[in-house]
Amino acid sequence: MSMQIFGEQATEEKAENARLSSFVGALALGDLVKSTLGPKGMNKILQSASTGEINVTNDGATILKAIQLDNAAAKILVNISKVQDDEVGDGTTSVTEAEKLIAQKIHPQTIVEGYRIASAAALKALESAAVDHFSDQNVFRQDLFNIARTTLSSKVLSQDKEYFANLAVDAVLRLKGSTDLEHIQIIKKVGGKLTDSYLDEGFILDKTIAVNSPKRMENAKILIANTSMDTDKIKIFGARVKVDGTGKLAELERAEKVRNMMSSLCLFRHFLTGENESQSRCYRCHGITCFVNRQLIYNYPESLLAEKGILVIEHADFEGVERLSLVTGGEIASTFDRPDLVNLGHCELIEEIMIGEDKLIKFSGVAAGEACTVVLRGSTNQMVDEAERSLHDALSVLSQTVKETRTVLGGGCSEMLMSCAVEEEARKVKGKKAIAAEAFGRALRQIPTILADNAGYDSSDLVSRLRAAHYEGQADAGLDMEEGSIGSMKKLGVTESYKLKRQVVLSASEAAEMIIRVDDILRASPRRREAV
């Protein structure tokens, strides 16, 4: 006897229906992004329904973040892809193989056990194939260059990948082992061509210097603030004022201005001049020469600053202020009550520069010597945006490789190596788990298959030849996507980060396992909106 225990409009999918729903969502997502994989991957156009904004990209994570999904399994894969971009292709192929096994009446738990055996064998083979050249800095830099070039091969920057690979390596090596990419700022300016992009030491703020302020300042002491400096503007929120003449209105504005200035501007004036005798010593010792505020600065405080010859930058965006405080060693002040507790930022030179037709402010010789700025140029907004995404991918991979210095070969070489190792391990496994382990090996071979398909080559022929090459002992054999043949990835310099590749296998197997184990999908009823 069946009984309704759920609320109205709540739904439940059980057993085979739940699994089928999960498989369909995972496979649809895999089909969506697999054509973007590899150096010959295709682009997708993403158009916003509300604003009409257009993005042209082949970045898997960007595509998955932009689409609205209703399928639960697809959402799981998207959440995993936010951590890493590549595993969606591998994870969905594992699910494809699992679907075939479940059709053979193999229990999901048996499949999961087989996948775990296969995953462990694949990771062991990957680790044994990894090499570490950190002890030789010249060879290690070449490894980083190859990794950046491999990462950029599938991006919009592929035509100038050697130029941008060098740029990315130089930027990451300035971090001196840190993985904090906040020290690397990327500024996008439309105009010129991609190769007009360059790496600049120091920090560039996309703002202009205020009127009547000096345009150049050496050995600057910088006060960075996020506070209201528009107190000469009347602020009576939520009130309606009725006056019978302009004179009364002027009186009201004057009174409001005096009241506001008593609270903050007088303190700020003391900060500059040391008029408060009890604190004049600590005020004077600051001797700030540059003031950067995230909010607007109105006429009266600006005149105070101009009298002292202080360089003023107003309305700096939040991200710019945060990064400026990071690289100059200063703190963001929200009040001027205790200037003795505020740490000022320092830099050797502040000057105004031109990029294209725009004026920007450059901070040279900042306290954080590893800070740098990448200025990206391009013909259109879409081109510059995609170039930023591509460069960010390369910087992220390189920063992780500097920390975990082992590298492996790309071009389908690592996947085929792991696939062969899994097949060898599956021969030793008894029972139905062996069938699941073999299926995991076939799923790993899907990566070189997709790479070949996207380039328009005969994937069946290429992948079978690649597999034969590995069984013949050619451990560095991979797909040469320029010639459409099997080549040595070591000679071609197709290198990838070991940490990245290891995470792909882990994330893919975990995602597949999570989806396979689903036997029930419960959907809650939508919340009712009460009429007002």
Short mmCIF file of C-alpha atoms in Angstrom, two decimals:
data_model
loop_
_atom_site.label_atom_id
_atom_site.label_comp_id
_atom_site.label_asym_id
_atom_site.label_seq_id
_atom_site.Cartn_x
_atom_site.Cartn_y
_atom_site.Cartn_z
CA MET A 1 0.00 0.00 0.00
CA SER A 2 1.48 3.36 -1.04
CA MET A 3 1.07 6.37 1.15
CA GLN A 4 1.80 10.04 0.41
CA ILE A 5 4.23 11.25 3.09
CA PHE A 6 5.63 14.28 1.28
CA GLY A 7 4.13 17.72 1.11
CA GLU A 8 2.07 18.95 -1.81
CA GLN A 9 4.13 19.43 -5.03
CA ALA A 10 7.17 17.64 -3.53
CA THR A 11 8.49 14.93 -5.87
CA GLU A 12 10.60 11.80 -5.55
CA GLU A 13 12.55 9.76 -8.09
CA LYS A 14 13.69 6.31 -6.99
CA ALA A 15 16.16 3.59 -8.05
CA GLU A 16 16.57 3.31 -11.83
CA ASN A 17 14.76 6.59 -12.57
CA ALA A 18 17.00 8.50 -10.13
CA ARG A 19 20.16 6.99 -11.63
CA LEU A 20 18.99 7.65 -15.18
CA SER A 21 18.24 11.28 -14.31
CA SER A 22 21.73 11.68 -12.80
CA PHE A 23 23.42 10.02 -15.79
CA VAL A 24 21.51 12.15 -18.30
CA GLY A 25 22.50 15.37 -16.51
CA ALA A 26 26.17 14.38 -16.25
CA LEU A 27 26.39 13.28 -19.89
CA ALA A 28 24.65 16.41 -21.18
CA LEU A 29 27.12 18.57 -19.26
CA GLY A 30 30.06 16.56 -20.63
CA ASP A 31 28.80 16.95 -24.20
CA LEU A 32 28.49 20.70 -23.63
CA VAL A 33 32.12 21.30 -22.65
CA LYS A 34 34.10 18.48 -24.29
CA SER A 35 34.33 20.30 -27.63
CA THR A 36 36.33 23.08 -25.87
CA LEU A 37 39.10 20.69 -24.79
CA GLY A 38 42.62 20.84 -26.24
CA PRO A 39 44.56 23.12 -28.58
CA LYS A 40 41.95 22.72 -31.32
CA GLY A 41 38.97 23.25 -29.01
CA MET A 42 35.99 25.33 -30.15
CA ASN A 43 34.58 28.50 -28.57
CA LYS A 44 31.13 29.09 -27.07
CA ILE A 45 29.14 32.34 -27.20
CA LEU A 46 27.42 33.14 -23.88
CA GLN A 47 24.70 35.79 -24.12
CA SER A 48 22.94 37.26 -21.10
CA ALA A 49 19.15 37.27 -21.41
CA SER A 50 18.75 40.36 -19.21
CA THR A 51 21.60 42.65 -20.33
CA GLY A 52 22.40 41.18 -23.76
CA GLU A 53 26.10 41.08 -22.78
CA ILE A 54 28.15 38.64 -24.90
CA ASN A 55 31.13 36.51 -23.86
CA VAL A 56 33.15 34.42 -26.29
CA THR A 57 35.10 31.75 -24.43
CA ASN A 58 36.32 28.15 -24.43
CA ASP A 59 37.07 28.14 -20.69
CA GLY A 60 35.11 25.24 -19.18
CA ALA A 61 34.63 26.80 -15.74
CA THR A 62 33.37 30.09 -17.24
CA ILE A 63 30.84 28.23 -19.41
CA LEU A 64 29.56 26.11 -16.53
CA LYS A 65 29.24 29.10 -14.18
CA ALA A 66 27.20 30.99 -16.77
CA ILE A 67 24.53 28.38 -17.53
CA GLN A 68 21.42 27.80 -15.42
CA LEU A 69 20.92 24.13 -14.49
CA ASP A 70 18.01 22.20 -13.04
CA ASN A 71 19.60 18.73 -12.93
CA ALA A 72 21.06 17.79 -9.53
CA ALA A 73 23.94 15.66 -10.88
CA ALA A 74 24.94 18.39 -13.35
CA LYS A 75 25.06 20.89 -10.47
CA ILE A 76 27.41 18.56 -8.55
CA LEU A 77 29.81 18.54 -11.52
CA VAL A 78 29.61 22.33 -11.85
CA ASN A 79 30.47 22.76 -8.16
CA ILE A 80 33.52 20.52 -8.59
CA SER A 81 34.56 22.41 -11.73
CA LYS A 82 34.68 25.64 -9.71
CA VAL A 83 37.65 24.13 -7.92
CA GLN A 84 39.23 22.89 -11.13
CA ASP A 85 38.38 23.32 -14.79
CA ASP A 86 39.34 20.09 -16.52
CA GLU A 87 37.80 17.26 -14.54
CA VAL A 88 34.30 17.61 -16.02
CA GLY A 89 35.37 15.86 -19.23
CA ASP A 90 37.02 13.02 -17.33
CA GLY A 91 34.30 12.77 -14.70
CA THR A 92 31.47 12.51 -17.22
CA THR A 93 33.27 9.80 -19.23
CA SER A 94 33.60 7.79 -15.99
CA VAL A 95 29.84 8.19 -15.54
CA THR A 96 29.27 7.04 -19.14
CA GLU A 97 31.14 3.82 -18.45
CA ALA A 98 29.24 3.38 -15.18
CA GLU A 99 25.94 3.65 -17.06
CA LYS A 100 26.98 0.73 -19.29
CA LEU A 101 27.98 -1.34 -16.24
CA ILE A 102 24.68 -0.70 -14.45
CA ALA A 103 22.92 -1.80 -17.64
CA GLN A 104 24.82 -5.10 -17.16
CA LYS A 105 23.17 -5.38 -13.69
CA ILE A 106 26.40 -4.67 -11.79
CA HIS A 107 25.63 -3.13 -8.40
CA PRO A 108 26.71 0.53 -7.91
CA GLN A 109 28.77 -0.34 -4.82
CA THR A 110 30.70 -2.96 -6.85
CA ILE A 111 31.39 -0.30 -9.51
CA VAL A 112 32.59 2.15 -6.85
CA GLU A 113 34.99 -0.45 -5.40
CA GLY A 114 36.38 -1.15 -8.86
CA TYR A 115 36.78 2.58 -9.53
CA ARG A 116 38.71 3.02 -6.27
CA ILE A 117 41.13 0.23 -7.20
CA ALA A 118 41.60 1.76 -10.65
CA SER A 119 42.01 5.29 -9.27
CA ALA A 120 44.74 4.16 -6.87
CA ALA A 121 46.60 2.36 -9.70
CA ALA A 122 46.29 5.42 -11.98
CA LEU A 123 47.64 7.80 -9.32
CA LYS A 124 50.54 5.46 -8.56
CA ALA A 125 51.49 5.35 -12.26
CA LEU A 126 51.19 9.13 -12.54
CA GLU A 127 53.44 9.68 -9.52
CA SER A 128 56.10 7.32 -10.88
CA ALA A 129 56.08 9.21 -14.21
CA ALA A 130 56.44 12.66 -12.57
CA VAL A 131 59.83 14.41 -12.70
CA ASP A 132 61.22 17.23 -10.54
CA HIS A 133 63.78 19.71 -11.94
CA PHE A 134 63.59 22.25 -9.10
CA SER A 135 67.27 21.76 -8.22
CA ASP A 136 68.29 23.08 -11.67
CA GLN A 137 66.72 26.54 -11.96
CA ASN A 138 67.29 26.86 -15.72
CA VAL A 139 65.59 23.54 -16.48
CA PHE A 140 62.81 24.33 -13.98
CA ARG A 141 62.15 27.68 -15.67
CA GLN A 142 61.91 25.85 -19.01
CA ASP A 143 59.41 23.46 -17.39
CA LEU A 144 57.33 26.43 -16.20
CA PHE A 145 57.52 27.96 -19.69
CA ASN A 146 56.34 24.67 -21.24
CA ILE A 147 53.46 24.39 -18.76
CA ALA A 148 52.34 27.96 -19.51
CA ARG A 149 52.63 27.35 -23.25
CA THR A 150 50.61 24.11 -22.97
CA THR A 151 47.92 25.88 -20.91
CA LEU A 152 47.67 28.76 -23.38
CA SER A 153 47.59 26.46 -26.44
CA SER A 154 43.83 25.99 -26.14
CA LYS A 155 43.11 29.66 -25.46
CA VAL A 156 42.67 32.84 -27.47
CA LEU A 157 46.34 33.62 -26.76
CA SER A 158 47.51 30.49 -28.63
CA GLN A 159 48.85 32.52 -31.59
CA ASP A 160 51.20 34.39 -29.25
CA LYS A 161 51.58 31.66 -26.62
CA GLU A 162 55.38 31.92 -26.37
CA TYR A 163 55.20 35.66 -25.68
CA PHE A 164 52.49 35.30 -23.01
CA ALA A 165 54.10 32.15 -21.53
CA ASN A 166 57.28 34.15 -20.85
CA LEU A 167 55.22 37.00 -19.42
CA ALA A 168 53.32 34.63 -17.08
CA VAL A 169 56.52 32.87 -15.92
CA ASP A 170 58.24 36.20 -15.18
CA ALA A 171 55.21 37.37 -13.15
CA VAL A 172 54.98 34.15 -11.11
CA LEU A 173 58.72 33.95 -10.42
CA ARG A 174 58.51 37.47 -8.93
CA LEU A 175 56.25 36.01 -6.23
CA LYS A 176 59.26 34.06 -4.90
CA GLY A 177 57.30 30.89 -4.12
CA SER A 178 54.09 32.56 -2.91
CA THR A 179 50.74 31.42 -4.37
CA ASP A 180 49.03 34.75 -3.62
CA LEU A 181 48.00 36.03 -7.06
CA GLU A 182 46.70 39.27 -5.48
CA HIS A 183 50.24 40.61 -5.95
CA ILE A 184 49.75 40.29 -9.72
CA GLN A 185 47.27 42.84 -10.99
CA ILE A 186 45.76 42.56 -14.46
CA ILE A 187 44.61 45.77 -16.16
CA LYS A 188 42.58 45.54 -19.38
CA LYS A 189 42.73 48.32 -21.94
CA VAL A 190 41.00 48.03 -25.31
CA GLY A 191 43.17 49.14 -28.23
CA GLY A 192 46.28 47.90 -29.99
CA LYS A 193 47.00 44.20 -30.47
CA LEU A 194 47.55 41.34 -28.04
CA THR A 195 51.34 41.51 -28.27
CA ASP A 196 51.20 45.15 -27.09
CA SER A 197 50.50 43.66 -23.64
CA TYR A 198 53.37 43.89 -21.18
CA LEU A 199 54.48 43.17 -17.61
CA ASP A 200 55.26 46.23 -15.49
CA GLU A 201 57.04 46.17 -12.14
CA GLY A 202 55.14 47.80 -9.30
CA PHE A 203 51.44 48.62 -9.04
CA ILE A 204 49.21 50.52 -11.47
CA LEU A 205 45.92 52.06 -10.27
CA ASP A 206 43.29 52.73 -12.93
CA LYS A 207 42.43 56.21 -11.62
CA THR A 208 43.55 59.81 -12.18
CA ILE A 209 45.24 62.25 -9.78
CA ALA A 210 43.01 65.03 -8.44
CA VAL A 211 43.11 68.60 -9.75
CA ASN A 212 45.73 70.91 -8.10
CA SER A 213 47.63 67.91 -6.76
CA PRO A 214 51.27 67.22 -7.71
CA LYS A 215 51.53 64.71 -10.58
CA ARG A 216 54.73 63.11 -9.31
CA MET A 217 55.89 62.21 -5.82
CA GLU A 218 59.13 60.55 -4.70
CA ASN A 219 59.63 58.56 -1.47
CA ALA A 220 55.91 58.75 -0.82
CA LYS A 221 54.21 58.05 2.51
CA ILE A 222 50.72 56.88 1.63
CA LEU A 223 47.61 57.12 3.81
CA ILE A 224 44.95 54.74 2.46
CA ALA A 225 41.40 55.36 3.70
CA ASN A 226 37.85 54.20 3.20
CA THR A 227 35.86 56.99 4.78
CA SER A 228 33.30 59.64 3.91
CA MET A 229 34.99 62.85 2.73
CA ASP A 230 31.95 64.52 1.18
CA THR A 231 30.83 66.34 4.35
CA ASP A 232 30.46 69.71 2.64
CA LYS A 233 27.40 68.24 0.94
CA ILE A 234 24.11 68.40 2.83
CA LYS A 235 22.91 64.99 3.98
CA ILE A 236 19.45 64.84 5.48
CA PHE A 237 18.22 61.37 4.56
CA GLY A 238 14.53 60.49 4.89
CA ALA A 239 13.50 64.09 5.63
CA ARG A 240 11.59 66.67 3.65
CA VAL A 241 12.67 70.30 4.12
CA LYS A 242 10.34 73.21 3.31
CA VAL A 243 11.79 76.73 3.12
CA ASP A 244 10.36 80.02 1.93
CA GLY A 245 13.49 81.33 0.27
CA THR A 246 16.99 80.55 -0.98
CA GLY A 247 18.51 82.38 1.99
CA LYS A 248 16.92 79.94 4.45
CA LEU A 249 18.13 77.00 2.34
CA ALA A 250 21.70 78.38 2.37
CA GLU A 251 21.48 78.76 6.16
CA LEU A 252 20.33 75.15 6.54
CA GLU A 253 23.15 73.86 4.31
CA ARG A 254 25.72 75.90 6.24
CA ALA A 255 24.55 74.53 9.58
CA GLU A 256 24.59 70.95 8.28
CA LYS A 257 28.07 71.45 6.83
CA VAL A 258 29.45 72.75 10.15
CA ARG A 259 27.86 69.86 12.09
CA ASN A 260 29.35 67.25 9.75
CA MET A 261 32.79 68.85 9.66
CA MET A 262 33.02 68.85 13.44
CA SER A 263 32.84 65.05 13.45
CA SER A 264 35.40 64.10 10.80
CA LEU A 265 37.01 66.94 8.90
CA CYS A 266 38.36 68.71 11.96
CA LEU A 267 40.02 65.48 13.03
CA PHE A 268 41.41 65.10 9.52
CA ARG A 269 42.69 68.69 9.61
CA HIS A 270 44.46 67.93 12.89
CA PHE A 271 45.93 64.84 11.25
CA LEU A 272 47.55 67.09 8.65
CA THR A 273 48.53 70.08 10.78
CA GLY A 274 48.89 68.80 14.36
CA GLU A 275 46.64 71.55 15.77
CA ASN A 276 45.55 69.30 18.63
CA GLU A 277 48.52 69.90 20.96
CA SER A 278 48.11 66.72 23.01
CA GLN A 279 48.58 64.61 19.91
CA SER A 280 50.61 66.94 17.70
CA ARG A 281 53.79 64.88 18.01
CA CYS A 282 52.28 61.69 16.56
CA TYR A 283 50.36 63.64 13.90
CA ARG A 284 53.44 65.48 12.67
CA CYS A 285 55.65 62.41 12.59
CA HIS A 286 53.41 60.82 9.97
CA GLY A 287 54.13 63.45 7.33
CA ILE A 288 51.92 61.86 4.65
CA THR A 289 52.61 62.92 1.06
CA CYS A 290 49.87 60.91 -0.68
CA PHE A 291 46.23 60.35 0.32
CA VAL A 292 44.14 57.63 -1.37
CA ASN A 293 40.45 57.36 -0.49
CA ARG A 294 38.00 54.76 -1.72
CA GLN A 295 35.12 57.27 -1.51
CA LEU A 296 34.67 60.72 -2.98
CA ILE A 297 36.61 63.73 -1.66
CA TYR A 298 34.75 67.03 -1.83
CA ASN A 299 36.04 70.59 -2.11
CA TYR A 300 36.85 71.48 1.50
CA PRO A 301 39.02 68.44 2.39
CA GLU A 302 40.62 68.63 -1.04
CA SER A 303 41.63 72.26 -0.40
CA LEU A 304 43.22 71.21 2.93
CA LEU A 305 45.25 68.56 1.12
CA ALA A 306 46.23 70.93 -1.69
CA GLU A 307 47.55 73.48 0.85
CA LYS A 308 49.95 70.84 2.18
CA GLY A 309 51.10 69.75 -1.31
CA ILE A 310 49.68 66.26 -0.84
CA LEU A 311 48.96 64.07 -3.87
CA VAL A 312 45.24 63.15 -3.78
CA ILE A 313 43.57 60.12 -5.37
CA GLU A 314 39.81 59.84 -4.82
CA HIS A 315 37.14 57.25 -5.58
CA ALA A 316 39.64 54.40 -5.91
CA ASP A 317 37.60 51.20 -6.27
CA PHE A 318 37.51 48.69 -3.40
CA GLU A 319 39.68 46.09 -5.15
CA GLY A 320 42.26 48.75 -6.03
CA VAL A 321 42.44 50.02 -2.43
CA GLU A 322 42.74 46.50 -1.02
CA ARG A 323 45.54 45.56 -3.41
CA LEU A 324 47.31 48.92 -2.90
CA SER A 325 47.37 48.39 0.88
CA LEU A 326 48.72 44.88 0.32
CA VAL A 327 51.62 45.89 -1.92
CA THR A 328 52.61 49.15 -0.15
CA GLY A 329 52.40 47.68 3.36
CA GLY A 330 49.81 50.21 4.55
CA GLU A 331 46.51 49.77 6.36
CA ILE A 332 43.10 51.03 5.29
CA ALA A 333 41.95 53.66 7.80
CA SER A 334 38.24 54.21 8.41
CA THR A 335 38.65 57.05 10.94
CA PHE A 336 41.23 59.74 11.79
CA ASP A 337 40.75 59.62 15.58
CA ARG A 338 44.02 57.77 16.30
CA PRO A 339 46.56 58.46 13.54
CA ASP A 340 49.33 57.02 15.72
CA LEU A 341 47.82 53.56 15.20
CA VAL A 342 47.65 53.81 11.40
CA ASN A 343 50.37 52.09 9.37
CA LEU A 344 51.27 54.10 6.29
CA GLY A 345 52.19 52.59 2.94
CA HIS A 346 55.51 53.41 1.27
CA CYS A 347 56.82 53.50 -2.27
CA GLU A 348 59.74 55.13 -4.05
CA LEU A 349 57.83 56.90 -6.83
CA ILE A 350 54.22 57.79 -7.74
CA GLU A 351 53.67 59.17 -11.23
CA GLU A 352 51.00 59.54 -13.89
CA ILE A 353 51.40 57.38 -17.00
CA MET A 354 49.52 56.95 -20.28
CA ILE A 355 48.26 53.61 -21.63
CA GLY A 356 46.58 54.12 -24.97
CA GLU A 357 44.46 57.23 -24.45
CA ASP A 358 43.92 56.73 -20.71
CA LYS A 359 45.79 58.21 -17.75
CA LEU A 360 46.70 55.86 -14.90
CA ILE A 361 48.78 56.10 -11.71
CA LYS A 362 51.90 53.98 -11.30
CA PHE A 363 53.41 53.13 -7.90
CA SER A 364 57.06 52.07 -8.34
CA GLY A 365 59.37 50.58 -5.72
CA VAL A 366 56.55 49.37 -3.48
CA ALA A 367 57.22 47.67 -0.13
CA ALA A 368 56.14 44.28 -1.51
CA GLY A 369 58.88 43.89 -4.11
CA GLU A 370 57.13 40.91 -5.72
CA ALA A 371 54.15 43.03 -6.83
CA CYS A 372 53.69 43.57 -10.56
CA THR A 373 51.01 44.54 -13.06
CA VAL A 374 50.11 42.91 -16.37
CA VAL A 375 48.63 45.37 -18.87
CA LEU A 376 46.51 43.52 -21.44
CA ARG A 377 45.70 45.11 -24.81
CA GLY A 378 43.34 43.84 -27.48
CA SER A 379 41.03 44.94 -30.27
CA THR A 380 37.67 44.30 -28.53
CA ASN A 381 36.27 43.93 -25.01
CA GLN A 382 35.51 40.25 -25.66
CA MET A 383 39.08 39.63 -26.80
CA VAL A 384 40.59 41.34 -23.75
CA ASP A 385 38.22 39.55 -21.34
CA GLU A 386 39.07 36.14 -22.81
CA ALA A 387 42.79 37.02 -22.74
CA GLU A 388 42.44 37.81 -19.02
CA ARG A 389 40.74 34.46 -18.34
CA SER A 390 43.44 32.63 -20.32
CA LEU A 391 46.28 34.40 -18.53
CA HIS A 392 44.65 33.82 -15.14
CA ASP A 393 44.51 30.07 -15.89
CA ALA A 394 48.22 30.05 -16.74
CA LEU A 395 49.15 32.09 -13.64
CA SER A 396 47.10 29.79 -11.38
CA VAL A 397 48.76 26.63 -12.73
CA LEU A 398 52.25 28.14 -12.56
CA SER A 399 51.83 29.41 -8.99
CA GLN A 400 50.83 25.91 -7.89
CA THR A 401 53.72 24.34 -9.82
CA VAL A 402 56.22 26.61 -8.05
CA LYS A 403 54.94 25.12 -4.78
CA GLU A 404 54.60 21.47 -6.00
CA THR A 405 57.47 21.36 -8.49
CA ARG A 406 56.87 17.95 -10.10
CA THR A 407 55.71 17.86 -13.71
CA VAL A 408 54.22 15.27 -16.08
CA LEU A 409 53.80 15.07 -19.86
CA GLY A 410 50.61 16.26 -21.57
CA GLY A 411 49.05 15.60 -24.96
CA GLY A 412 47.18 12.51 -23.74
CA CYS A 413 50.46 10.88 -22.64
CA SER A 414 49.67 10.83 -18.91
CA GLU A 415 46.12 9.59 -19.48
CA MET A 416 47.28 6.71 -21.68
CA LEU A 417 50.02 5.87 -19.17
CA MET A 418 47.43 5.68 -16.39
CA SER A 419 45.02 3.73 -18.60
CA CYS A 420 47.67 1.05 -19.30
CA ALA A 421 48.51 0.85 -15.59
CA VAL A 422 44.82 0.42 -14.70
CA GLU A 423 44.43 -2.38 -17.28
CA GLU A 424 47.44 -4.17 -15.79
CA GLU A 425 45.96 -3.82 -12.30
CA ALA A 426 42.51 -5.00 -13.46
CA ARG A 427 43.99 -8.33 -14.56
CA LYS A 428 44.86 -9.07 -10.92
CA VAL A 429 41.38 -8.24 -9.59
CA LYS A 430 38.82 -11.00 -9.15
CA GLY A 431 35.08 -10.71 -9.64
CA LYS A 432 32.93 -7.98 -11.15
CA LYS A 433 35.16 -5.28 -9.68
CA ALA A 434 37.62 -6.06 -12.49
CA ILE A 435 35.02 -5.06 -15.09
CA ALA A 436 34.55 -1.70 -13.31
CA ALA A 437 38.33 -1.14 -13.15
CA GLU A 438 38.64 -1.84 -16.90
CA ALA A 439 35.82 0.65 -17.52
CA PHE A 440 37.77 3.31 -15.58
CA GLY A 441 40.76 2.66 -17.87
CA ARG A 442 38.55 3.15 -20.94
CA ALA A 443 37.25 6.42 -19.46
CA LEU A 444 40.84 7.70 -19.10
CA ARG A 445 41.40 7.03 -22.82
CA GLN A 446 38.52 9.36 -23.61
CA ILE A 447 40.72 12.42 -23.05
CA PRO A 448 43.11 11.71 -25.99
CA THR A 449 40.04 10.60 -28.01
CA ILE A 450 38.33 13.98 -27.44
CA LEU A 451 41.59 15.85 -28.21
CA ALA A 452 41.86 14.06 -31.57
CA ASP A 453 38.15 14.49 -32.41
CA ASN A 454 38.27 18.24 -31.71
CA ALA A 455 41.19 18.59 -34.13
CA GLY A 456 39.31 16.71 -36.87
CA TYR A 457 41.64 13.70 -36.85
CA ASP A 458 40.72 10.00 -36.86
CA SER A 459 40.57 9.41 -33.09
CA SER A 460 40.16 5.61 -33.33
CA ASP A 461 43.37 5.28 -35.35
CA LEU A 462 45.40 7.78 -33.30
CA VAL A 463 44.37 6.45 -29.87
CA SER A 464 45.01 2.82 -30.83
CA ARG A 465 48.47 3.78 -32.14
CA LEU A 466 49.15 5.75 -28.96
CA ARG A 467 48.12 2.78 -26.83
CA ALA A 468 50.40 0.47 -28.84
CA ALA A 469 53.30 2.94 -28.47
CA HIS A 470 52.94 2.88 -24.67
CA TYR A 471 52.85 -0.91 -24.57
CA GLU A 472 56.03 -0.89 -26.68
CA GLY A 473 57.73 1.14 -23.95
CA GLN A 474 57.52 4.68 -25.42
CA ALA A 475 56.58 6.30 -22.09
CA ASP A 476 56.71 9.85 -23.53
CA ALA A 477 54.40 9.14 -26.50
CA GLY A 478 51.45 11.49 -26.95
CA LEU A 479 49.34 13.19 -29.59
CA ASP A 480 51.12 15.70 -31.85
CA MET A 481 48.15 17.94 -32.65
CA GLU A 482 50.03 19.92 -35.32
CA GLU A 483 50.96 16.88 -37.45
CA GLY A 484 48.06 14.62 -36.51
CA SER A 485 50.40 11.82 -35.47
CA ILE A 486 52.09 10.21 -32.45
CA GLY A 487 55.08 12.19 -31.15
CA SER A 488 57.42 12.55 -28.19
CA MET A 489 55.86 14.97 -25.71
CA LYS A 490 59.28 15.48 -24.10
CA LYS A 491 60.77 16.75 -27.37
CA LEU A 492 57.70 18.84 -28.19
CA GLY A 493 57.77 20.38 -24.68
CA VAL A 494 54.13 19.53 -23.90
CA THR A 495 54.27 19.60 -20.10
CA GLU A 496 51.63 19.81 -17.40
CA SER A 497 51.62 20.23 -13.63
CA TYR A 498 51.64 16.97 -11.67
CA LYS A 499 49.45 18.52 -8.97
CA LEU A 500 46.86 19.60 -11.57
CA LYS A 501 46.77 16.21 -13.30
CA ARG A 502 46.52 14.37 -9.98
CA GLN A 503 43.61 16.57 -8.93
CA VAL A 504 41.85 15.83 -12.24
CA VAL A 505 41.88 12.09 -11.54
CA LEU A 506 40.82 12.53 -7.90
CA SER A 507 37.99 14.96 -8.67
CA ALA A 508 36.74 12.93 -11.63
CA SER A 509 36.62 9.64 -9.72
CA GLU A 510 34.98 11.30 -6.71
CA ALA A 511 32.37 12.99 -8.91
CA ALA A 512 31.61 9.74 -10.75
CA GLU A 513 31.38 7.82 -7.47
CA MET A 514 29.05 10.42 -5.98
CA ILE A 515 26.69 10.25 -8.97
CA ILE A 516 26.76 6.42 -9.24
CA ARG A 517 25.74 6.01 -5.59
CA VAL A 518 22.55 8.04 -6.04
CA ASP A 519 19.37 5.94 -5.71
CA ASP A 520 16.85 8.59 -4.68
CA ILE A 521 16.22 12.22 -5.68
CA LEU A 522 13.88 14.25 -3.46
CA ARG A 523 12.68 17.65 -4.60
CA ALA A 524 11.10 19.91 -2.01
CA SER A 525 7.90 21.76 -2.84
CA PRO A 526 8.43 25.40 -3.78
CA ARG A 527 7.85 27.94 -1.04
CA ARG A 528 4.46 29.57 -1.24
CA ARG A 529 4.36 33.32 -1.59
CA GLU A 530 1.74 34.91 0.59
CA ALA A 531 -0.31 37.71 -0.93
CA VAL A 532 0.41 41.11 0.57
#
